[in-house]
mmCIF file of C-alpha atoms in Angstrom:
data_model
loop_
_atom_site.group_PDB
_atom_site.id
_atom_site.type_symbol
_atom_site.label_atom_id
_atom_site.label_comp_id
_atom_site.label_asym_id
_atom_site.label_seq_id
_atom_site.Cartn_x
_atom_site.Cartn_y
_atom_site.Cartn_z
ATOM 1 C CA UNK A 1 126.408 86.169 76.899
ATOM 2 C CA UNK A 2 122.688 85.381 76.052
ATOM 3 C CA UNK A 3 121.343 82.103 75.313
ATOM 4 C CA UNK A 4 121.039 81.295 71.623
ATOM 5 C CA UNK A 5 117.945 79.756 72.176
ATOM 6 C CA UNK A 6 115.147 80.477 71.664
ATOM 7 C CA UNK A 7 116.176 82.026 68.954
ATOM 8 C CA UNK A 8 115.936 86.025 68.824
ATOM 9 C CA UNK A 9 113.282 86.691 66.718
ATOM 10 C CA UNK A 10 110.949 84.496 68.499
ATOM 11 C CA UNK A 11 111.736 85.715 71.765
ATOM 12 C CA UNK A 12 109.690 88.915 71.784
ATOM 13 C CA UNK A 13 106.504 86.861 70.565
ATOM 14 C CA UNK A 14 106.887 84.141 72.791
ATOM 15 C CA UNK A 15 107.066 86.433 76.110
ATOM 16 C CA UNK A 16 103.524 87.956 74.918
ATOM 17 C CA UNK A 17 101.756 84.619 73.684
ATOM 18 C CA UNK A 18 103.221 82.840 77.010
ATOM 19 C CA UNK A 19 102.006 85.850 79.276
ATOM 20 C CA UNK A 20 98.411 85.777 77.817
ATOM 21 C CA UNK A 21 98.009 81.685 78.339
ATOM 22 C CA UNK A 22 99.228 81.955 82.024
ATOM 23 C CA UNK A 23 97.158 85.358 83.090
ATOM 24 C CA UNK A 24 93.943 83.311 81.758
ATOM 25 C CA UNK A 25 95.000 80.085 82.992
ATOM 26 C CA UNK A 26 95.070 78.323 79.039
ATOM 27 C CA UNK A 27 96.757 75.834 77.649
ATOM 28 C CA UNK A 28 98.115 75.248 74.196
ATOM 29 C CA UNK A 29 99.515 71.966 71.944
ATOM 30 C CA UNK A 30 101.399 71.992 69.158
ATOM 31 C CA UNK A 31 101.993 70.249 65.747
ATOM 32 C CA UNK A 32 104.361 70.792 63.569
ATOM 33 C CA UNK A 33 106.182 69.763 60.867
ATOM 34 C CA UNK A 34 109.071 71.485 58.780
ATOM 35 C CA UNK A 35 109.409 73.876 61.681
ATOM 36 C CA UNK A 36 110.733 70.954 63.717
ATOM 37 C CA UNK A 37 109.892 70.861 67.331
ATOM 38 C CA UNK A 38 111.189 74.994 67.307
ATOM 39 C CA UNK A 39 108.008 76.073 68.413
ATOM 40 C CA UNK A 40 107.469 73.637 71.196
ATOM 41 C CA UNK A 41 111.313 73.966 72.289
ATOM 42 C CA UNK A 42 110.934 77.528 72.699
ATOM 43 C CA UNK A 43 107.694 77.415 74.792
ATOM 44 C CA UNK A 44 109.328 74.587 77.243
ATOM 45 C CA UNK A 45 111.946 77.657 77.434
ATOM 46 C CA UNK A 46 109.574 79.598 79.390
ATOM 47 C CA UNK A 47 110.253 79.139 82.997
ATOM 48 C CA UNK A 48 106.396 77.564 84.327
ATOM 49 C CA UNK A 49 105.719 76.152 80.763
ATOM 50 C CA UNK A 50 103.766 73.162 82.593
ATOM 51 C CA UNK A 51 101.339 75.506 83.892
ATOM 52 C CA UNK A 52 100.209 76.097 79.768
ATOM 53 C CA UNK A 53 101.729 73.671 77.610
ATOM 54 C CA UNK A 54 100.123 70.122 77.168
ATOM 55 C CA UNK A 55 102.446 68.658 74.969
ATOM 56 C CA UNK A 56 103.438 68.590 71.191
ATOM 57 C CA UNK A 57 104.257 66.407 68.043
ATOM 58 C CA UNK A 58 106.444 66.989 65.448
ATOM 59 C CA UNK A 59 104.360 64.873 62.594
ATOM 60 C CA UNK A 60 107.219 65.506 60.024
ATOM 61 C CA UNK A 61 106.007 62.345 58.092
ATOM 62 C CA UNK A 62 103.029 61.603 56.680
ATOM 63 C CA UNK A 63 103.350 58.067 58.048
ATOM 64 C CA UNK A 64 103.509 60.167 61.542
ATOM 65 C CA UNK A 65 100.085 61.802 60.961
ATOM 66 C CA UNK A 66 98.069 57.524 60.362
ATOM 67 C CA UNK A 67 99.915 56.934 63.492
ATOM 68 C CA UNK A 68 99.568 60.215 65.804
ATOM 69 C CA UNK A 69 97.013 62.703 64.355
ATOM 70 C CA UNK A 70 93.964 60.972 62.933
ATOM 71 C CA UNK A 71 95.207 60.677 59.175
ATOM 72 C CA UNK A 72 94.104 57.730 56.853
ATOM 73 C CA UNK A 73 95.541 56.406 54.059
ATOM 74 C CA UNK A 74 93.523 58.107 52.245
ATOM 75 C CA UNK A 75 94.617 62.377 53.497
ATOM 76 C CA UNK A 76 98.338 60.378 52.903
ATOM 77 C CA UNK A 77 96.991 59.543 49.021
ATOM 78 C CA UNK A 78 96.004 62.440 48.360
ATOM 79 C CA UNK A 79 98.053 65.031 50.280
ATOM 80 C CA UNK A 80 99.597 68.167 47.783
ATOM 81 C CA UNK A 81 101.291 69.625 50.190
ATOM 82 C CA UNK A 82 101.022 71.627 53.256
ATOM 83 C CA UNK A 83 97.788 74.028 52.884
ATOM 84 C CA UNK A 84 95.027 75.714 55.063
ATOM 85 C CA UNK A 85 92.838 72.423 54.955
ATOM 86 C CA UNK A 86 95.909 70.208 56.429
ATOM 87 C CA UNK A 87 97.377 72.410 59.331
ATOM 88 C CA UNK A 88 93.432 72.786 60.217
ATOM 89 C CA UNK A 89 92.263 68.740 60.247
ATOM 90 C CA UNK A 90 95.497 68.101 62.459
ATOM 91 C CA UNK A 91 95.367 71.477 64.991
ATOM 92 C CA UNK A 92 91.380 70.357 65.262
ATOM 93 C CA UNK A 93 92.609 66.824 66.040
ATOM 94 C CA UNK A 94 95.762 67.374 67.840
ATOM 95 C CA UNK A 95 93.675 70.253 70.289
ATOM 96 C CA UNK A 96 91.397 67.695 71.039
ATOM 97 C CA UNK A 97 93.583 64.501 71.483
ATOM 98 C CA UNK A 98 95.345 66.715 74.690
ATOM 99 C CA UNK A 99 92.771 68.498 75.221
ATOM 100 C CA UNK A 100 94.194 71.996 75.409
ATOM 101 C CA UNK A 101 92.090 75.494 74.802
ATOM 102 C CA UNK A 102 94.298 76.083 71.609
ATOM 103 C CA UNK A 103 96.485 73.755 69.209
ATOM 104 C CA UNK A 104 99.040 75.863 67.046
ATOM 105 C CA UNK A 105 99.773 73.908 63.512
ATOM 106 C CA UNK A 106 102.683 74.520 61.350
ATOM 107 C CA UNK A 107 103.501 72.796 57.981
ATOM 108 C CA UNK A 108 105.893 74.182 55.263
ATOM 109 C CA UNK A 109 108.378 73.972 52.549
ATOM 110 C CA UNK A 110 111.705 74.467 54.589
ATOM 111 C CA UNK A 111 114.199 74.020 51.272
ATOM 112 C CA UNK A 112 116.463 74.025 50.399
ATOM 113 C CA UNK A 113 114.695 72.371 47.226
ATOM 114 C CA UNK A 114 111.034 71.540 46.827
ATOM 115 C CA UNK A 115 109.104 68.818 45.771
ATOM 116 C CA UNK A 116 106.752 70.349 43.259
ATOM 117 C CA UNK A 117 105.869 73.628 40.764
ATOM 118 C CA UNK A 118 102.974 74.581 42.841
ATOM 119 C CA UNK A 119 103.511 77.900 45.547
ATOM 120 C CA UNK A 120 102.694 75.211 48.452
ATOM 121 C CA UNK A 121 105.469 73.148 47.291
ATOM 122 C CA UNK A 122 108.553 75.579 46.991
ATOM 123 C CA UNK A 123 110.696 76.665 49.446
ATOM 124 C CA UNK A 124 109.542 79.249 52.282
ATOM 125 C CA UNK A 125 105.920 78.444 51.893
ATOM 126 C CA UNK A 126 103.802 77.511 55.262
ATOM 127 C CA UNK A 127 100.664 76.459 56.348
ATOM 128 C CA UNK A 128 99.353 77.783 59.793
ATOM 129 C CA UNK A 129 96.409 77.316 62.052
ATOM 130 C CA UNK A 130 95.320 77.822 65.345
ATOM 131 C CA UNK A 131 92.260 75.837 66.589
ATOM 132 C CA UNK A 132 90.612 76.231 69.602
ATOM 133 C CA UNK A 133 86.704 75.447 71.201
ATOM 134 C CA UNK A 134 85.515 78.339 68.772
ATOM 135 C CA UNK A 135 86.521 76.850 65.844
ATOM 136 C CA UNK A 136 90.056 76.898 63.310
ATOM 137 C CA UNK A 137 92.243 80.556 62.206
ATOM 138 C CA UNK A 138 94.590 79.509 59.329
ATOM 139 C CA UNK A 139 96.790 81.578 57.391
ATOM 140 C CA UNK A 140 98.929 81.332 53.876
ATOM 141 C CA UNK A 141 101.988 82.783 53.395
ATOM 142 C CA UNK A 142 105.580 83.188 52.439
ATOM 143 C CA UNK A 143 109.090 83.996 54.548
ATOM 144 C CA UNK A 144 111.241 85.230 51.549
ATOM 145 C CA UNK A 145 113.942 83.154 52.661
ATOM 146 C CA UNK A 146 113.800 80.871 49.522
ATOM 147 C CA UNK A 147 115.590 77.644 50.555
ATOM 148 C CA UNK A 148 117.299 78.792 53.709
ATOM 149 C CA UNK A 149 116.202 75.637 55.120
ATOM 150 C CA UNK A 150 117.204 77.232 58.839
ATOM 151 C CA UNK A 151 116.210 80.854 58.398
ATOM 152 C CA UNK A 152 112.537 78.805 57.004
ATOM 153 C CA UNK A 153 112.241 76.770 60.331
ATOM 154 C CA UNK A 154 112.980 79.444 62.386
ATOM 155 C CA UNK A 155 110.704 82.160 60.701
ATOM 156 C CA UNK A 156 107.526 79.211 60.728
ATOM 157 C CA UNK A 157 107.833 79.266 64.189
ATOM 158 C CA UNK A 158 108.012 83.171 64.625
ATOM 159 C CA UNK A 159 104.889 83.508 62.437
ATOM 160 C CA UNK A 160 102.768 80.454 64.057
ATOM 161 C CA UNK A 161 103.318 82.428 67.400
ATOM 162 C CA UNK A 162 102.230 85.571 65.817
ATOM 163 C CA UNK A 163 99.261 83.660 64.670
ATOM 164 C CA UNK A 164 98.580 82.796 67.840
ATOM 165 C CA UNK A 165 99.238 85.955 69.500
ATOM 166 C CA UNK A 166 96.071 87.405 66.768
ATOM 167 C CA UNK A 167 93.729 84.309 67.821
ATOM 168 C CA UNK A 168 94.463 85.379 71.749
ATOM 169 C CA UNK A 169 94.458 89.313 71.229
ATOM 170 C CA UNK A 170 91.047 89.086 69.399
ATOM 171 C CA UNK A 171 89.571 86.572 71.779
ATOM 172 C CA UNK A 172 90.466 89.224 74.344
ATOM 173 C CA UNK A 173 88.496 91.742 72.210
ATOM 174 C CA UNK A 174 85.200 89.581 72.630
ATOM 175 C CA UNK A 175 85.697 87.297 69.002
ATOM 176 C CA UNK A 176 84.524 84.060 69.497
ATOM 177 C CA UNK A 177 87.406 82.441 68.299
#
C-alpha cells in the first residue's frame, strides 16, 4: 500500500524541486501559513532532507509573524489579507533569518468561509513567493476548490513547489533570479 503522505499530487513536484537543491548543493526555508506545515512535512519526507532543508515556520497568526518573521504592529494594523507584498516581506526575511539560497512563502484563504468581499479574502485564494540572493518571484492565483479547506491546503503546497520548481528551472537557464 503507498504512503498517504505526502500527498499524491505533490509527490511528482517534490521529487524534481528536491533533486535540483541536492545536485547544486542548495538549501531552501519555508513559511507558511494556511497551507500548514504541508510543504515543509513533505520535504522532511525526502530521504537526505538535511542535506537542503534549513528549517521552516508555520506563521499562521499574525501575532506569529511580530514574534518570528520581522512584522510590527504596524504590517499586523494594516494587513488585508494574504497578497504578493506579504508572502514577499516574510520569504525575504525568513531566507535570510536561516540563511538558505531560497525561502518558499505561502499564505491563503483555505475556507471553508472567508473573512472579507475582496478576491484575497475568499476561499482558494493564495499568495506565493520564492526569494532567494537575486531577489523575490511571487505569484497570484486561485485553486477552484472554493472552501475545501483540505483540497486548499493541499493544492497551496502543490503550487508553492511548482513555484519553486520555475525559480530553479530558470536559474538553471542563466536568470538571475
Amino acid at each position: 500500500m503507498a504512503s498517504a503522505f505526502p500527498p499524491s499530487s505533490i509527490r511528482p513536484i517534490l521529487n524534481e524541486v528536491t533533486s535540483l537543491l541536492i545536485s547544486r548543493n542548495e538549501t531552501i526555508s519555508v513559511a507558511e501559513t494556511a497551507a500548514g506545515g504541508i510543504i515543509s512535512a513533505s520535504l522532511l519526507s525526502v530521504p537526505g532532507a538535511s542535506k537542503f532543508y534549513r528549517g521552516g515556520l508555520t506563521l499562521y497568526t499574525l501575532e506569529s509573524r511580530i514574534q518570528f518573521a520581522g512584522w510590527t504592529e504596524e504590517n499586523k494594523r494594516n494587513y488585508n489579507g494574504p497578497n504578493a507584498e506579504v508572502v514577499s516581506g516574510l520569504a525575504k526575511n525568513v531566507r535570510e533569518r536561516l540563511g538558505s539560497t531560497y525561502c518558499l512563502c505561502e499564505s491563503g484563504t483555505a475556507g471553508p468561509g472567508g473573512s472579507g468581499a475582496t478576491p484575497n479574502r475568499k476561499p482558494d485564494f493564495v499568495a506565493l513567493a520564492v526569494a532567494s540572493e537575486g531577489g523575490v518571484v511571487t505569484e497570484e492565483t486561485t485553486t477552484g476548490a472554493k472552501g475545501d479547506r483540505e483540497k486548499n491546503m493541499v493544492e497551496f503546497a502543490r503550487l508553492g513547489l511548482e513555484l519553486l520548481k520555475r525559480v530553479l528551472v530558470e536559474k538553471a537557464e542563466g536568470s538571475k533570479i
